[in-house]
Short mmCIF file of C-alpha atoms in Angstrom, two decimals:
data_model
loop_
_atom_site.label_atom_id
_atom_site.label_comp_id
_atom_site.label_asym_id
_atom_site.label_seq_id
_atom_site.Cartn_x
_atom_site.Cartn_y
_atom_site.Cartn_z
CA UNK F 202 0.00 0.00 0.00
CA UNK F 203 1.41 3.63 -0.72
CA UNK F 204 3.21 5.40 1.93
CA UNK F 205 -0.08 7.95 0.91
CA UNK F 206 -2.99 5.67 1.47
CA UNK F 207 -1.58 4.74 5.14
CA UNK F 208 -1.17 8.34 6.26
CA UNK F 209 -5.03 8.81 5.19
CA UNK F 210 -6.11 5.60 6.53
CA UNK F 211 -4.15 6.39 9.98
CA UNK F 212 -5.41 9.74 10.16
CA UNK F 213 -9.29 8.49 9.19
CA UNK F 214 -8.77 5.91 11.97
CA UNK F 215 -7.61 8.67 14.65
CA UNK F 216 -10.83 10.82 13.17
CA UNK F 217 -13.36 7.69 13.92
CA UNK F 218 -11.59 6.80 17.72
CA UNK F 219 -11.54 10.72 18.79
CA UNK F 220 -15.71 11.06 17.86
CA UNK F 221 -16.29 7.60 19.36
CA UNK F 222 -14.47 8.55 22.47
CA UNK F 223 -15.76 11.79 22.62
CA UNK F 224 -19.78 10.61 21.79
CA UNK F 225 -19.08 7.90 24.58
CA UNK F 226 -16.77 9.10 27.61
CA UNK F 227 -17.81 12.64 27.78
CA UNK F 228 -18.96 14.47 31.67
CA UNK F 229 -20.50 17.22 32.77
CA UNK F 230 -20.63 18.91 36.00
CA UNK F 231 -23.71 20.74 37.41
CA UNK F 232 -25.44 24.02 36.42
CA UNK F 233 -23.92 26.98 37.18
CA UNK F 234 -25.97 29.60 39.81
CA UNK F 235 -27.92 32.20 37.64
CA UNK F 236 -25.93 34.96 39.81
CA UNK F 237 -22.85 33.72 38.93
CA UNK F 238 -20.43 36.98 38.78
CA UNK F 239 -17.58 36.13 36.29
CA UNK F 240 -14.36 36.88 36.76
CA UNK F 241 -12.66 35.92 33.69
CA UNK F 242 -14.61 36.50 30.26
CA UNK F 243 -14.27 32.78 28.50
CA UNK F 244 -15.36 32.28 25.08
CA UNK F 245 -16.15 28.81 24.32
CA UNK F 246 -17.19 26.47 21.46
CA UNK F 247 -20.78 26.01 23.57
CA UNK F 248 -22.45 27.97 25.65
CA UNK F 249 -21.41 28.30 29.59
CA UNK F 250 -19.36 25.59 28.60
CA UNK F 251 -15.68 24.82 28.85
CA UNK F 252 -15.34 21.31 26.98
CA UNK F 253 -12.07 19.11 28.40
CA UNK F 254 -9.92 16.66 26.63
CA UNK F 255 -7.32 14.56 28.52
CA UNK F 256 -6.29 10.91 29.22
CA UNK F 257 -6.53 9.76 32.41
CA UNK F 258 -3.14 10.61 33.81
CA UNK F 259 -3.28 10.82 37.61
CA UNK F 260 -1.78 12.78 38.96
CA UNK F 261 -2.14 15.24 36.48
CA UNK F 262 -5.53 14.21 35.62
CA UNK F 263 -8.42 12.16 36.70
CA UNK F 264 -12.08 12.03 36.28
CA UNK F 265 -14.43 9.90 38.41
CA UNK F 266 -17.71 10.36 39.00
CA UNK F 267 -18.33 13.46 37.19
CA UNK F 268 -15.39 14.91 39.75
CA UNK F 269 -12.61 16.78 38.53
CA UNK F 270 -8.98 15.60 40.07
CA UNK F 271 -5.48 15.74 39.36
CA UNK F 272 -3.10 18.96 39.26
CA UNK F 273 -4.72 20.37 35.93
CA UNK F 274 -8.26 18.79 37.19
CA UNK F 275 -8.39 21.14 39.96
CA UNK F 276 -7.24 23.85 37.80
CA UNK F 277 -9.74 24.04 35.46
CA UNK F 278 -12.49 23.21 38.16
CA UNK F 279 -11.47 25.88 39.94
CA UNK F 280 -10.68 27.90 36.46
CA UNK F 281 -14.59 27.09 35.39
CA UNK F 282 -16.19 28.05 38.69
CA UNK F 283 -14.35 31.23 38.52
CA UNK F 284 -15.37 32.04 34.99
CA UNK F 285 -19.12 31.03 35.73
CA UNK F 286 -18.98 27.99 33.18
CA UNK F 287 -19.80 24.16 33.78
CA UNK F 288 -17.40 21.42 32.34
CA UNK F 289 -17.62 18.60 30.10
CA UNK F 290 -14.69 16.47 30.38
CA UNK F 291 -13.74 13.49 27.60
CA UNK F 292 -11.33 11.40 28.39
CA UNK F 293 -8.89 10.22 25.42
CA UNK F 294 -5.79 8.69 24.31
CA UNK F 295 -3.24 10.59 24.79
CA UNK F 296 -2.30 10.62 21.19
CA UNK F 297 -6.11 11.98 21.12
CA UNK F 298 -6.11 14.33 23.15
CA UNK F 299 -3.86 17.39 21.52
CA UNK F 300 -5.75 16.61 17.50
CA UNK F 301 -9.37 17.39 19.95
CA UNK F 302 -8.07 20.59 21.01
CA UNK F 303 -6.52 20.78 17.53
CA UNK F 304 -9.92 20.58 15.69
CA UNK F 305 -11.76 21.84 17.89
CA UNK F 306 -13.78 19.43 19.43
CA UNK F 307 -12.60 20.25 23.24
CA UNK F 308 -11.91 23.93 24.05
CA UNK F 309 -8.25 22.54 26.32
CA UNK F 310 -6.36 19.94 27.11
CA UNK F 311 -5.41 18.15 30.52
CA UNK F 312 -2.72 15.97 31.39
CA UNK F 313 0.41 18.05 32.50
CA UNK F 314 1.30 18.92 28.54
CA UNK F 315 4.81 20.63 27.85
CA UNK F 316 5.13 23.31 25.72
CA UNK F 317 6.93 22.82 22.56
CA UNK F 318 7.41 24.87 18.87
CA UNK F 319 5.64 22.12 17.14
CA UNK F 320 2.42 21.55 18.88
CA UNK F 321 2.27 25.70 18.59
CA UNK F 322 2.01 25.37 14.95
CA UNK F 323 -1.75 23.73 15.66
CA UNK F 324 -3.02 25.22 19.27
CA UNK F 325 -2.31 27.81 21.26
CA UNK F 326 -0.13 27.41 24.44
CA UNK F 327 -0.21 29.45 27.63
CA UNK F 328 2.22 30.43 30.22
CA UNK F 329 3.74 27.64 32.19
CA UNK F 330 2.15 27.09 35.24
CA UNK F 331 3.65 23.92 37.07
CA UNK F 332 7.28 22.68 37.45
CA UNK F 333 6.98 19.04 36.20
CA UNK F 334 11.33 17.79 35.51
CA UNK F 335 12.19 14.76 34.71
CA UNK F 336 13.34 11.74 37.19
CA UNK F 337 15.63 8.66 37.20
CA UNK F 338 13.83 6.37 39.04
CA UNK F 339 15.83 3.24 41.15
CA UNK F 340 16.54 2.08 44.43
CA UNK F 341 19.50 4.71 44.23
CA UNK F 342 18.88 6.64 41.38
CA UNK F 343 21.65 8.52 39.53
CA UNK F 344 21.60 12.30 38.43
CA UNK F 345 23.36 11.94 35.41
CA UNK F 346 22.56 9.94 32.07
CA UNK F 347 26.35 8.91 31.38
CA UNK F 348 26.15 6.75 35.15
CA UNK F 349 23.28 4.78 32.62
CA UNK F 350 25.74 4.42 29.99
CA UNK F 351 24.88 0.51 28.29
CA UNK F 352 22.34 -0.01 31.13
CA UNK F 353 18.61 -0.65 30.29
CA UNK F 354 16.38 2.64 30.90
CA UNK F 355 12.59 2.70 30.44
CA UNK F 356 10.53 5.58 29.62
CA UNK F 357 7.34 5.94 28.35
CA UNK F 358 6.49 7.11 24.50
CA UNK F 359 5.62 10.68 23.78
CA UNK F 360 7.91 12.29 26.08
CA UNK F 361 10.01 15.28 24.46
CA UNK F 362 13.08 13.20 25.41
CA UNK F 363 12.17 10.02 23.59
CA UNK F 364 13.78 10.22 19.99
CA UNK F 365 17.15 11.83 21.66
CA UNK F 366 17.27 8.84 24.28
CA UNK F 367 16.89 6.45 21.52
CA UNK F 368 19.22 7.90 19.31
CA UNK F 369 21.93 8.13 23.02
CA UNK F 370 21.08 4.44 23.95
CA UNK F 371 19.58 2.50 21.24
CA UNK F 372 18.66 -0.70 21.75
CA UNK F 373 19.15 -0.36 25.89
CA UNK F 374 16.28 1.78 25.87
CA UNK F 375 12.43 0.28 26.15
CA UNK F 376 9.55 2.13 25.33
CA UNK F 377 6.60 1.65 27.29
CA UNK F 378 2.70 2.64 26.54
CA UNK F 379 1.82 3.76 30.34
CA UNK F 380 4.42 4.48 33.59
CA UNK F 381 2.46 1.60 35.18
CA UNK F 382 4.06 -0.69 32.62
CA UNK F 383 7.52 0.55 33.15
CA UNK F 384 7.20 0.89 37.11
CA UNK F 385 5.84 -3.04 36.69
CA UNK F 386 9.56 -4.17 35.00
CA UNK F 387 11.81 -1.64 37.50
CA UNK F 388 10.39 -3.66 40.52
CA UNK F 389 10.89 -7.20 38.63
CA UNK F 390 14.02 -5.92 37.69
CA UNK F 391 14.00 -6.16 34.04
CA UNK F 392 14.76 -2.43 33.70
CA UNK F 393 17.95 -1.10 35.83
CA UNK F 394 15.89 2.20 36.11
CA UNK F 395 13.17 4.30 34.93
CA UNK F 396 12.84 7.89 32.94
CA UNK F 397 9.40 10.10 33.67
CA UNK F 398 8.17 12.96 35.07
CA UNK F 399 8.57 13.80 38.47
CA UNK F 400 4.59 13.91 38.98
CA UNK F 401 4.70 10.27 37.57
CA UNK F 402 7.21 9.20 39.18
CA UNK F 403 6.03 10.32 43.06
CA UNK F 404 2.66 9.06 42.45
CA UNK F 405 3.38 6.05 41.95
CA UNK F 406 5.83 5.46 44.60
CA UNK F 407 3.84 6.99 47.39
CA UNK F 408 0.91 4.66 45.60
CA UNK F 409 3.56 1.48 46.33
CA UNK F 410 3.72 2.64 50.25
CA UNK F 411 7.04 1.23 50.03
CA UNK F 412 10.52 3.55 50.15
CA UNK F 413 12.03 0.78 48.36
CA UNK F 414 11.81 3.23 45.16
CA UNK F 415 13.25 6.67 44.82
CA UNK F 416 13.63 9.30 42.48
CA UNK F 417 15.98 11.81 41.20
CA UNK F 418 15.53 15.05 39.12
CA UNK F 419 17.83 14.14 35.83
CA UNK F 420 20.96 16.80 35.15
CA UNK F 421 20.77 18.68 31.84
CA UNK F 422 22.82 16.39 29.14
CA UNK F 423 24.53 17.55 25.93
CA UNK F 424 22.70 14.73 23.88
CA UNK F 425 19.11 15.26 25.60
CA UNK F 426 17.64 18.69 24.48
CA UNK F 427 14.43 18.00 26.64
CA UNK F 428 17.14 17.68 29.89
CA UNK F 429 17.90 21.18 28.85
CA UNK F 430 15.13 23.29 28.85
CA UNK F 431 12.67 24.49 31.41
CA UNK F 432 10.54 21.26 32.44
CA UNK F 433 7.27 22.72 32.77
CA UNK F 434 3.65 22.33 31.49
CA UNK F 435 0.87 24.56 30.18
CA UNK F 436 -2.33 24.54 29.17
CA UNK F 437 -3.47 23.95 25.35
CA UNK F 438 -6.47 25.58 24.05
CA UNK F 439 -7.92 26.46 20.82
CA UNK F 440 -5.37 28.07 18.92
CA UNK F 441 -7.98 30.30 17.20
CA UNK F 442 -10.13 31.17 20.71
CA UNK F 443 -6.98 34.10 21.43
CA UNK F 444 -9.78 35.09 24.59
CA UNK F 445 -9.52 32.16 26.07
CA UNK F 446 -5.64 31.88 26.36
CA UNK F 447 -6.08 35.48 27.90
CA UNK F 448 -8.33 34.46 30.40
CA UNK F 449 -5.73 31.07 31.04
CA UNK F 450 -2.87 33.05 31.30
CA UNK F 451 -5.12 35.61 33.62
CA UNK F 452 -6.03 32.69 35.87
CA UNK F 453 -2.55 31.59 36.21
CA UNK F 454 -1.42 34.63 37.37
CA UNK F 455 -4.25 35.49 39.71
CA UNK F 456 -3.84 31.59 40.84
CA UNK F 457 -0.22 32.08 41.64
CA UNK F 458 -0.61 35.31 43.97
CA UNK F 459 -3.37 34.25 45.95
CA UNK F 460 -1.50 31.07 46.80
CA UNK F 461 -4.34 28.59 45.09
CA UNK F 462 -1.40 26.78 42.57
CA UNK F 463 0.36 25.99 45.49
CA UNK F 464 -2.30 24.10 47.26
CA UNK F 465 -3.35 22.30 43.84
CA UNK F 466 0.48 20.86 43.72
CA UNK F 467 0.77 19.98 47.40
CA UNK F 468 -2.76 18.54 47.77
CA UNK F 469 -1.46 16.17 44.66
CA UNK F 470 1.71 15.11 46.16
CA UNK F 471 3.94 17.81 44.49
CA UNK F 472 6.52 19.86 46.55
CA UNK F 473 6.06 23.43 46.86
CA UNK F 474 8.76 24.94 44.47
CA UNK F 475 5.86 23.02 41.65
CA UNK F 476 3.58 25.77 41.75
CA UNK F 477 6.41 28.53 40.92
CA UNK F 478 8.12 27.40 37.53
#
């Protein structure tokens, strides 16, 4: 089959799995008070609305119950009460979830999402708002990649570091669909240690209740661009809906002075320092 026809058939097949997902897993919350004052003024695709993509990512993201949770959860719950709006949450694929904001069939995106020049080319990005670095994790983890050097390392695919740590460690690296998978073959010790975010990384090890595990934050590398730059995440949004990442960025700001990031990072697990990138 041409190189052609499988782009269009891959792309068709990502069309068909985002509307399923989002005509099948979608949420809302409850009604918002008629004398709801607005603070921020939110355009968005439907009316009083503020439509949510994300995977289930905890603890980044979660949705049970029609309950927001997670570090961006209790953002944008706390972002939607503020603005007067209710939420409808979907919850995708991660591959999903940036092509919904994309084409606009969610007005953001949860999940803890880094900023990067090529998902700007198709949605708009706001300012960062958490801290989010990446970890070794191991009994007695190492700071620097080069201590690594020929060892097996598991990470899990789409991180901004995977194509570099490939091209670094070839075949000694193992690429992994979910950090559950790769925590599962660190503790049976088929992996000598373990590359995610620090969000990932803590949650699962306070989820173990064991202090077998421990993490540390990975030094910058020559080889590993993503060990280089800022580690930090923002929130996507429509890249035509310019209001919206006004009212984002706004929220960020006001959410930073008044001390209400730091008590979304802390109340998921996250030190301090998080909520001041």
């Amino acid at each position: 089959m041409p190189n052609s026809q499988i782009r269009l058939f891959a792309a068709i097949g990502m069309g068909l799995s985002i509307a399923l997902a989002l005509s099948s897993c979608a949420g809302a919350s409850a009604q918002v008070s008629a004398d709801c004052v607005p603070k921020f003024d939110v355009p968005t695709s439907a009316a009083k609305t503020l439509k949510i993509a994300a995977p289930d990512y905890p603890p980044m993201f979660t949705y049970q119950n029609n309950v927001l949770g997670g570090v961006d959860g209790a953002f944008y719950e706390q972002f939607a009460k503020d603005a007067c709006l209710t939420t409808e949450v979907t919850i995708l694929p991660s591959a999903g979830v940036i092509e919904a904001v994309k084409n606009g069939q969610a007005d953001v995106a949860g999940g803890g999402w880094f900023p990067t020049a090529e998902r700007a080319k198709v949605i708009g990005q706001t300012t960062p708002a958490f801290a989010n670095p990446a970890v070794f994790v191991a009994k007695d983890p190492a700071t620097s990649l080069d201590t690594y050097r020929g060892k097996t390392i598991g990470t899990v695919q789409g991180f901004l570091w995977v194509s570099d740590l490939k091209a670094w460690g070839g075949d000694n690296i193992k690429l992994y669909e979910s950090a559950d998978a790769v925590f599962s073959d660190l503790k049976n010790g088929r992996i000598d240690t373990a590359l995610l975010s620090v969000s990932s990384a803590s949650y699962r090890i306070a989820a173990m209740g064991t202090s077998e595990l421990k993490y540390a934050v990975v030094s910058p590398h020559p080889a590993i661009k993503a060990f280089n730059e800022p580690a930090v995440t923002n929130f996507p949004y429509v890249k035509s809906n310019a209001k919206l990442g006004d009212a984002l960025n706004a929220a960020i700001k006001a959410y930073r002075a008044d001390g209400t990031l730091e008590r979304i990072v802390t109340t998921n697990g996250f030190k301090p320092e998080a909520a001041k990138p």
